[in-house]
Coordinates of C-alpha atoms in Angstrom, one line a residue:
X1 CA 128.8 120.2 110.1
X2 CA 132.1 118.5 108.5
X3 CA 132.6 116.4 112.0
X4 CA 135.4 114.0 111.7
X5 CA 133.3 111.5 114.7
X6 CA 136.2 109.9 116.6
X7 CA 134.4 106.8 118.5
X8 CA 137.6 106.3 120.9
X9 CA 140.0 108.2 122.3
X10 CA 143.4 108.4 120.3
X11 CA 146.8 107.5 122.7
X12 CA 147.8 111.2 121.8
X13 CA 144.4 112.6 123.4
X14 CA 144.7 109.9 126.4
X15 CA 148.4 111.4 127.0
X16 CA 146.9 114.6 126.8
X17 CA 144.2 114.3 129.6
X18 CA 146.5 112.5 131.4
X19 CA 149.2 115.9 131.6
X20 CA 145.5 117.8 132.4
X21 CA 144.7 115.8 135.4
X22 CA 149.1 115.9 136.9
X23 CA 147.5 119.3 137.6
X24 CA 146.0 118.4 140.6
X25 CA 148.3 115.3 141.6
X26 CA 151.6 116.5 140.7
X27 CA 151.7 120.1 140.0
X28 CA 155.6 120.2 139.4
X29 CA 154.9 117.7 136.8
X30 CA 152.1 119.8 134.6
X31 CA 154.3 122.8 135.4
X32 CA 156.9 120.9 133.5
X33 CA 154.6 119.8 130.2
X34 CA 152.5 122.6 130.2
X35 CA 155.1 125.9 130.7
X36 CA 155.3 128.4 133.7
X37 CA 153.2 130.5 131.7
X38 CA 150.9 128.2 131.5
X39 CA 150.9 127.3 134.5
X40 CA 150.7 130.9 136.3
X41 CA 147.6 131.5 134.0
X42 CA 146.1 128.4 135.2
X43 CA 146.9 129.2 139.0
X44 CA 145.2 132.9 138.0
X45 CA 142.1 130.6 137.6
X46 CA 141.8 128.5 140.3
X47 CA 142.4 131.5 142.9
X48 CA 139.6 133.2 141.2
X49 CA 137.2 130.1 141.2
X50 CA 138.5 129.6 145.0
X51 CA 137.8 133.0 145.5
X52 CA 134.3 133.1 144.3
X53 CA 133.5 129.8 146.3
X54 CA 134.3 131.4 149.2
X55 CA 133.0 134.9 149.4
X56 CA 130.2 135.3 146.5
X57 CA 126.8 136.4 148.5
X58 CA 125.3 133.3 147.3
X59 CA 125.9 129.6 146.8
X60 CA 127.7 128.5 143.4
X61 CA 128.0 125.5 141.5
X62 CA 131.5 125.1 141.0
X63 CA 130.6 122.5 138.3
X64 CA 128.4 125.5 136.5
X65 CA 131.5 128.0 136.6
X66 CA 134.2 125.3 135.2
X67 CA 131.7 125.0 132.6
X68 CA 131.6 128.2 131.7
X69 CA 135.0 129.4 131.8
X70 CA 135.7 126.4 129.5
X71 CA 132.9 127.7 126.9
X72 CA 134.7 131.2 127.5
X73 CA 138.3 129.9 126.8
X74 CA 136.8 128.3 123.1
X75 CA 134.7 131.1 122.6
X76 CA 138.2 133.1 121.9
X77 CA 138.6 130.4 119.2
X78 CA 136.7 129.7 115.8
X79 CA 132.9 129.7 116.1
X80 CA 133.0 125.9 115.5
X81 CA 134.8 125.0 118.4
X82 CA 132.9 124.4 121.5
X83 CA 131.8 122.6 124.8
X84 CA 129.5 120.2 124.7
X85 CA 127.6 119.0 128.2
X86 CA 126.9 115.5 128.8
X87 CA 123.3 116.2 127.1
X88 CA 124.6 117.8 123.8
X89 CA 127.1 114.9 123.3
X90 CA 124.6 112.6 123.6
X91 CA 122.1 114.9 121.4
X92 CA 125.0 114.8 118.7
X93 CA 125.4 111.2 118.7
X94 CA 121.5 111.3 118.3
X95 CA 122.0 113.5 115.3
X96 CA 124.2 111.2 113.3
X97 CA 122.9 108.1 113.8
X98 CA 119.4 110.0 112.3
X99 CA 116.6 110.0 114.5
X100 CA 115.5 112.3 117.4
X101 CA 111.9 113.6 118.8
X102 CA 111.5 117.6 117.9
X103 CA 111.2 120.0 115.3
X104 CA 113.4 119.1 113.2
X105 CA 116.1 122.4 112.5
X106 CA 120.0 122.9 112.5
X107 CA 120.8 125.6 114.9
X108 CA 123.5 127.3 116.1
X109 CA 124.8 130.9 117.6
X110 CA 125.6 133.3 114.9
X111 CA 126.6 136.6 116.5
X112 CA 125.4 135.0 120.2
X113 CA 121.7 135.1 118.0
X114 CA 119.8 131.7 118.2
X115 CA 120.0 131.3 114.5
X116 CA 118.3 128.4 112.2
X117 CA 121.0 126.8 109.9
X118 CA 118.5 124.6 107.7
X119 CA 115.1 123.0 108.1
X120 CA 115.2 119.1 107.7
X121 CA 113.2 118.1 104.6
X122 CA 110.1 116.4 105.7
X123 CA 110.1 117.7 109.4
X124 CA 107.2 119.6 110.9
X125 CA 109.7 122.9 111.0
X126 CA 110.3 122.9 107.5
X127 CA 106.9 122.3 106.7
X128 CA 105.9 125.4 109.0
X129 CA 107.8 127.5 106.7
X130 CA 110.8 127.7 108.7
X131 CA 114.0 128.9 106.8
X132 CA 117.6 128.6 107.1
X133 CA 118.9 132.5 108.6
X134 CA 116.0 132.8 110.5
X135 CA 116.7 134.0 113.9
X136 CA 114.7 132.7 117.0
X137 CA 114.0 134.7 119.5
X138 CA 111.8 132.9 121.7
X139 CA 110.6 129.6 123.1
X140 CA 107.5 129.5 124.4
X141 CA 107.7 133.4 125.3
X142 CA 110.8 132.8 127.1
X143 CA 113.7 135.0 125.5
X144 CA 116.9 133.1 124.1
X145 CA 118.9 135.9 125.0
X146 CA 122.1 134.5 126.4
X147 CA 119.7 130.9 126.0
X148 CA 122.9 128.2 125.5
X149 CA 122.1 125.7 122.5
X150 CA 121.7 123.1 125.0
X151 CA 118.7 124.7 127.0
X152 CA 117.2 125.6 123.3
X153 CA 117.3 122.0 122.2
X154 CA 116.1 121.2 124.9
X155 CA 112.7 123.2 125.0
X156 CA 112.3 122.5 121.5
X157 CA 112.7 118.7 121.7
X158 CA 109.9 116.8 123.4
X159 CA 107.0 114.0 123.1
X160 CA 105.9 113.7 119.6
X161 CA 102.5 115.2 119.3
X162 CA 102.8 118.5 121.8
X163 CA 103.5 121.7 120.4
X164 CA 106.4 124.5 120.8
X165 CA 106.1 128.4 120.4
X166 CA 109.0 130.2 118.6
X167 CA 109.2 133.1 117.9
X168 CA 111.2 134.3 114.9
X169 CA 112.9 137.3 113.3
X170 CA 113.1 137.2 109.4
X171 CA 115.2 139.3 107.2
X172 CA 112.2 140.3 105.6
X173 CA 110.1 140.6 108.4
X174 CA 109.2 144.1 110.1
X175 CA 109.1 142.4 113.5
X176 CA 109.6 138.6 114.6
X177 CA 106.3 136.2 114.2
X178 CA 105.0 133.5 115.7
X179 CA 105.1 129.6 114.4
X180 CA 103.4 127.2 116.6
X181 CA 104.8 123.8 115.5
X182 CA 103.8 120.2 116.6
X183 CA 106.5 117.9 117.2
X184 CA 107.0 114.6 116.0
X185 CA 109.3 111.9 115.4
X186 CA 112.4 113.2 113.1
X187 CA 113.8 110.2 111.4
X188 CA 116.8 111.3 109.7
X189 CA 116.8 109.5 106.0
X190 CA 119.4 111.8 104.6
X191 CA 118.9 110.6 100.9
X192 CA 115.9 111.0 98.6
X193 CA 115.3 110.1 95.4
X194 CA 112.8 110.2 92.4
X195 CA 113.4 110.1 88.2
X196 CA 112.1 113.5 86.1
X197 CA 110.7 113.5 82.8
X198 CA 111.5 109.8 83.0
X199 CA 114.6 110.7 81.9
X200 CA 116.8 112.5 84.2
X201 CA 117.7 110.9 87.8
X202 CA 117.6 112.8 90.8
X203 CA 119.3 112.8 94.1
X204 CA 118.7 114.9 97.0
X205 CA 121.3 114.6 99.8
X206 CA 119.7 116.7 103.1
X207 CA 122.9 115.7 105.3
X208 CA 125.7 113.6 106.2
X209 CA 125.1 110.9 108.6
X210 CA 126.6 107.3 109.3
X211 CA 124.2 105.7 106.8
X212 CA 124.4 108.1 104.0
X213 CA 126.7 106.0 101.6
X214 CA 124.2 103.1 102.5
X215 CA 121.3 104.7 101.5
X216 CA 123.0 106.5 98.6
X217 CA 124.0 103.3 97.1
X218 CA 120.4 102.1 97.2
X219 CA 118.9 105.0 95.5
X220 CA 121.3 104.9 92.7
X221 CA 120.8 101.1 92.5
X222 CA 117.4 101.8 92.0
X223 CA 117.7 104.6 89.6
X224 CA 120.0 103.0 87.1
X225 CA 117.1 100.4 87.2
X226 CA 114.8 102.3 85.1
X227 CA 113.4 101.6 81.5
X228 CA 114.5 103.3 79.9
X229 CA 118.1 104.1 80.8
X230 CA 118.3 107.9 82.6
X231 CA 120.2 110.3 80.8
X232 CA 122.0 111.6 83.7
X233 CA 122.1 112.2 86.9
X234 CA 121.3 115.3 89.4
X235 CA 122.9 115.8 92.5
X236 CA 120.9 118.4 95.1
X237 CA 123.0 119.6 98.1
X238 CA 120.8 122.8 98.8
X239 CA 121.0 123.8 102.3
X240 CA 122.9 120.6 103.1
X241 CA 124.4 121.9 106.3
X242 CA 127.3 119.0 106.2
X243 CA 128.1 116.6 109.0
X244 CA 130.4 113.6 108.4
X245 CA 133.4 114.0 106.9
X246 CA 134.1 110.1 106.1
X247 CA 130.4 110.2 104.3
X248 CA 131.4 113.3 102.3
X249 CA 134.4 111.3 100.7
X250 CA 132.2 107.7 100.7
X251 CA 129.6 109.9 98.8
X252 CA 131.8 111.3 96.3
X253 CA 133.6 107.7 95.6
X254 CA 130.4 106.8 93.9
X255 CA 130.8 109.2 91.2
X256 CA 134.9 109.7 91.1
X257 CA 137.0 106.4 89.8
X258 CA 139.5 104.2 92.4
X259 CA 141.8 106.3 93.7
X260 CA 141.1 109.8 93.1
X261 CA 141.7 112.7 95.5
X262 CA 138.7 113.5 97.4
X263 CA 140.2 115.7 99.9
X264 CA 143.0 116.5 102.2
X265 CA 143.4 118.1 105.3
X266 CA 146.4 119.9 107.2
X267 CA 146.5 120.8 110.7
X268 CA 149.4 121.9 113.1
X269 CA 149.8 118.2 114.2
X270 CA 150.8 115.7 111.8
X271 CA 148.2 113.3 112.4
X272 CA 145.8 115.8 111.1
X273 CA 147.4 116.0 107.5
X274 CA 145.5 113.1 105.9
X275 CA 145.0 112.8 102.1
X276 CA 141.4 111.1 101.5
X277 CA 140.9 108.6 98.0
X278 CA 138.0 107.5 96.8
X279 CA 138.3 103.5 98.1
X280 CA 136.7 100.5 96.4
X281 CA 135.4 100.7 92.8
X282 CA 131.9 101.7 92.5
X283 CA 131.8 104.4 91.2
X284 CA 130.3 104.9 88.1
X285 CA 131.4 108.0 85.6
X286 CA 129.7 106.8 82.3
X287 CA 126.7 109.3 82.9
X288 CA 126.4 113.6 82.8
X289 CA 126.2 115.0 85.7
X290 CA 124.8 118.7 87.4
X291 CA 125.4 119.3 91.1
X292 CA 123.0 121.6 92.4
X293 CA 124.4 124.2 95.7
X294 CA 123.6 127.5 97.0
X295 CA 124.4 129.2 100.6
X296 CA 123.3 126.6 102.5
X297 CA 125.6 124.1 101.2
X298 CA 127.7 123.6 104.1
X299 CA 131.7 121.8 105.2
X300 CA 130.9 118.2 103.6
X301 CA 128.4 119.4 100.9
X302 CA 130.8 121.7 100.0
X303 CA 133.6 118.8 99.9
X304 CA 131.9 116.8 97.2
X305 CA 130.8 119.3 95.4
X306 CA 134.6 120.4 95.7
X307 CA 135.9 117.5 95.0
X308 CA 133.6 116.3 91.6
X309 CA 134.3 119.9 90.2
X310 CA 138.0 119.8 90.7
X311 CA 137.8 116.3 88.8
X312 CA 135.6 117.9 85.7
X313 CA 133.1 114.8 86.9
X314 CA 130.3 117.5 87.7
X315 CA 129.1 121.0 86.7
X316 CA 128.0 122.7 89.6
X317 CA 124.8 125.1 89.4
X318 CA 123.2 127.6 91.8
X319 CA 125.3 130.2 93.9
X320 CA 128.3 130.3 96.0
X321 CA 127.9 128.1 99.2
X322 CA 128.3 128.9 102.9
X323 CA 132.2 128.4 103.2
X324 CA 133.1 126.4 105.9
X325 CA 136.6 124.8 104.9
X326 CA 137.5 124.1 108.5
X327 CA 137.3 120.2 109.8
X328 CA 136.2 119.4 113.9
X329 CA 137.5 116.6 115.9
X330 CA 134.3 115.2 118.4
X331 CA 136.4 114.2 121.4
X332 CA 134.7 112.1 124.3
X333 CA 135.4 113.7 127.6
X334 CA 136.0 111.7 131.0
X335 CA 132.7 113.0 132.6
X336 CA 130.4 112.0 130.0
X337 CA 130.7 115.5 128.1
X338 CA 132.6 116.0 124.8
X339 CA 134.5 118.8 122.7
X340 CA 134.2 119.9 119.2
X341 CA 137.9 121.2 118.7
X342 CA 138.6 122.3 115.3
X343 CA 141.7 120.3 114.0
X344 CA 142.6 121.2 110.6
X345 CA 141.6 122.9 107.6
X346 CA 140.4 120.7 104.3
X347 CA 141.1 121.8 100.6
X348 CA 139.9 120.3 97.1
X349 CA 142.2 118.2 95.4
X350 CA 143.2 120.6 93.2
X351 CA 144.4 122.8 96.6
X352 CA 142.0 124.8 97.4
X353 CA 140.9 126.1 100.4
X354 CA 136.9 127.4 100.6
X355 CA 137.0 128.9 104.2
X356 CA 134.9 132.2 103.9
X357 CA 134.5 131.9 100.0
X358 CA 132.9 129.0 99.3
X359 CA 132.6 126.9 95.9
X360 CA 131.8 129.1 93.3
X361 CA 129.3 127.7 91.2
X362 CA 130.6 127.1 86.9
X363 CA 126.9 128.2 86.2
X364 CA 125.7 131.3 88.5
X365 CA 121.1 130.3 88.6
X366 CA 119.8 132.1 91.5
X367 CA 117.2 130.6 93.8
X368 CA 113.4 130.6 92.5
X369 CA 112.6 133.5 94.7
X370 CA 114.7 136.4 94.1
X371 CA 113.9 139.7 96.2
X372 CA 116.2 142.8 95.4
X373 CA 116.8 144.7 98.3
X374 CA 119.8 145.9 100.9
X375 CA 120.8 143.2 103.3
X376 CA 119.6 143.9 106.9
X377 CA 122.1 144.4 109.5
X378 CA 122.8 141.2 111.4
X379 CA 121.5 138.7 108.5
X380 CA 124.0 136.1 108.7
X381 CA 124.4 134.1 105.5
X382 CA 128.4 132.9 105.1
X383 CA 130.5 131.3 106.9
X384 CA 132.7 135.1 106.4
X385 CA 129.8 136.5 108.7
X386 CA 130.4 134.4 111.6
X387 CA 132.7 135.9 114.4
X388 CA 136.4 134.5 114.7
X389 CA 136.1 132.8 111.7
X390 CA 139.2 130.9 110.1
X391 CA 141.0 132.9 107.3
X392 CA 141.8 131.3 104.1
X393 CA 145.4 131.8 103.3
X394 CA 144.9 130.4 99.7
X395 CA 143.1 133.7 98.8
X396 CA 144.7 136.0 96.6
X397 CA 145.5 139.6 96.9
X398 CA 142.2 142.1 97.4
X399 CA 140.3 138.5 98.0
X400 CA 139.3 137.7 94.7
X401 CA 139.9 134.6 92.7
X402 CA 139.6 134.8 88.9
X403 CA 137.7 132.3 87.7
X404 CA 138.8 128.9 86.1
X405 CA 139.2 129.2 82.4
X406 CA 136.1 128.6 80.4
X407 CA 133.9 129.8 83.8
X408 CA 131.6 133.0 83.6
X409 CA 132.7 134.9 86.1
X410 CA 129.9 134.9 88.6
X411 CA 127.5 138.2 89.4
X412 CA 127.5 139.9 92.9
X413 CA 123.9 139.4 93.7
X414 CA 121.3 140.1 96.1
X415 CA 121.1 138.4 99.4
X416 CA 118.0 135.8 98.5
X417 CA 116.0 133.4 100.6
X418 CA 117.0 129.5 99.3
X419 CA 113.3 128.3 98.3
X420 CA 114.1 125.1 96.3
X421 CA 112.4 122.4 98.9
X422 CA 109.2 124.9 99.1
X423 CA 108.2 125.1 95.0
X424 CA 107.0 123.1 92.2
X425 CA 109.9 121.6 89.7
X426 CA 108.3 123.8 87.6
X427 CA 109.3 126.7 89.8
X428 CA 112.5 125.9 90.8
X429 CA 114.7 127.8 88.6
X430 CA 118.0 126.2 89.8
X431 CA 116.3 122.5 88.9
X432 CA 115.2 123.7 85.6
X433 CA 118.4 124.9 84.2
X434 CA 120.2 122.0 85.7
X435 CA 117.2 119.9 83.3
X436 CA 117.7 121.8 80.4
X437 CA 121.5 121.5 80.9
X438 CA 121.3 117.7 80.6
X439 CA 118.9 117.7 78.0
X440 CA 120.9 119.9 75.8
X441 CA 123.7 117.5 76.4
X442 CA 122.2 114.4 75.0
X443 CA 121.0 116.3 72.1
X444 CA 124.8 117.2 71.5
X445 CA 126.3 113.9 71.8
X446 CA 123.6 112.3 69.6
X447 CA 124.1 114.8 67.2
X448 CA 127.6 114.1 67.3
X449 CA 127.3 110.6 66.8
X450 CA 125.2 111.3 63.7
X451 CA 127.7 113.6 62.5
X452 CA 130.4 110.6 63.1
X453 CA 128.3 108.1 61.4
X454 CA 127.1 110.1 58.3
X455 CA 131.2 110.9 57.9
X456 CA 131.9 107.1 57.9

């Protein structure tokens, strides 16, 4: 979620590896770069690792133990920083170029919990009922406890046409149940599209990927097509978990004029502050516009949504989204592995930053299913849940933003389930207010233009 993918290494990282590896061919000159301090601390390390080598009872694999100091050393950092083995690099590269053999689920560690991020539309998990919070417990009976993300992916990805056991813990389940899913090929198209009421376009976004912008432009093509001419246009980014941030700004160009402000970044180096426009000039803004989000809106959903309600372009519908408003840097490794390093943090063009709060919606429409009750301990649901998150220093005393003039000020609200993918349009609250809101519209401006006419 909101990777910035960097295909090559930069000079600055190769300069960097390159001080890394003096370490063991010139130790006076890393001492120099790196600090004594550094240096002792390092020296700490390899007596322990020699140490272990040596004398442990049994055989070690030193490889195994760098590995897992390494994923010790970025634990102590922000939850979206981590280590990525030879296999996950390569399973991430799978990821963005969209298309993989497996369940089809976001995962990650919330809490050191196997958690579900978001179902892919279309994919045999999401059409097993599988929801984004929901905690896995097993694979195949085998426990995930202390189960790396690797090793899951692994168990869960496999030949199209076997099946998988996992076992999963709900917050509204009394204990965790069973789904026995068949895999298949995922193919990854990350836009869908379809007209309502033969009126109102619709656009569904499931995820950032290198095509995205391709196949965006396609759908709209064939949606301003239509006889008669849409009325306007809706945007879903429900449980868009995020992913490139180049696609986020790409997407939001088609909807923004030449030149706007999609987003800017600032990290502690330089090279990380980076102001993003909208390039080219596609983008059309001669059409109303809803933008539907809730908590699975995720780091470059959250971005365009960000950026078209900064702009007045959009009104955005549903509830507050997840809140990641931190940006990762994928770096290549020499071995064939890769890290995930956050690099800076991104705000809206009007300066905002979303970490932990998210974008708050102009028009507050909870999810079709609504279930009042207390939270259970451990449901993870924000980005302000996970463990060393990034603080937002934009927030105001006692963390609360007032809202933007003209906005109701959104409810506190029950912890709910997102259900938009599972129900009818005719049961999807958040889709039918977003309808009626672009319906009403029209009616508005064509009773305007009578107005302006009978005045003439």
């Amino acid at each position: 979620m909101g990777v910035f993918k960097e295909k090559n290494l930069k000079s600055g990282l190769l300069v960097l590896l390159a001080l890394v590896a003096s370490l063991f061919v010139g130790v006076s000159n890393f001492e120099a770069a790196a600090g004594k301090e550094t240096y002792d601390r390092l020296k700490l390390f390899s007596e322990v690792l020699s140490l272990v080598e040596s004398n442990y009872v049994d055989d070690v694999d030193s490889g195994k133990l760098v590995q897992g100091a390494i994923r010790g050393m970025l634990k102590e950092l922000d939850p979206h920083t981590a280590f990525m083995t030879e296999d996950m690099f390569k399973e991430m590269q799978v990821d963005t170029k969209g298309e993989f053999g497996g369940l089809g689920i976001t995962i990650g560690l919330k809490n050191d919990v196997l958690t579900v991020i978001a179902p892919i539309e279309d994919t045999p998990a999401w059409r097993a009922g599988i929801k984004p919070g929901d905690q896995i417990l097993k694979v195949d009976g085998e426990s995930t406890k202390d189960m790396t993300i690797e090793n899951a992916v692994k168990r869960m990805r496999g030949v199209p046409g076997t099946s998988v056991t996992i076992a999963v813990m709900r917050e509204d389940f009394k204990e965790a149940r069973d789904f026995t899913i068949v895999r298949d090929v995922i193919k990854l198209k990350s836009v869908k599209s379809r007209v309502i009421d033969n009126a109102v376009g619709y656009l569904r976004v499931t995820q950032f990927q290198e095509r995205t912008d391709t196949e965006l432009e396609a759908a709209l093509a064939a949606l301003w097509s239509q006889t008669p001419p849409l009325k306007g246009l809706i945007l879903d980014l429900r449980n868009n978990p995020g992913g490139l941030l180049e696609q986020a700004v790409l997407v939001s160009g088609a909807f923004l004029d030449k030149g706007k402000l999609v987003v800017y970044t600032k990290g502690r180096k330089a090279n990380n502050n980076v102001e993003y426009k909208v390039r080219g000039g596609r983008g059309r803004t001669d059409f109303p516009m809803v933008v539907l989000v809730n908590h699975g809106s995720a780091s470059a959903a959250e971005i365009v949504a960000g950026a078209l309600q900064d702009w007045g372009r959009a009104v955005i519908l549903g509830v507050d989204t997840f809140g990641k408003g931190s940006v990762q840097t994928v770096i290549p490794l020499e071995d064939g592995s890769g890290l995930r390093l956050t690099t800076a943090k991104y705000y809206t063009p009007k300066g905002r930053s979303i970490q932990n709060t998210g974008i708050k919606p102009d028009i507050v429409v909870p999810s079709a299913t609504i279930q009042v009750k207390p939270a259970t301990p451990g449901h993870l649901s924000k980005e302000k849940d996970l463990e060393n998150h990034l603080s937002n220093e934009t927030l105001q005393p006692e963390n609360a933003a007032p809202p933007a003039a003209g906005q109701e000020k959104p409810v506190e609200e029950p912890e709910e389930e997102p259900e938009a993918e599972t129900v009818s349009d005719d049961e999807d609250f958040q889709l039918q207010r977003a309808l009626d809101l672009l319906k009403t519209w029209e009616i508005f401006h064509r009773t305007q233009g009578a107005s302006a006419a009978k005045a003439d």
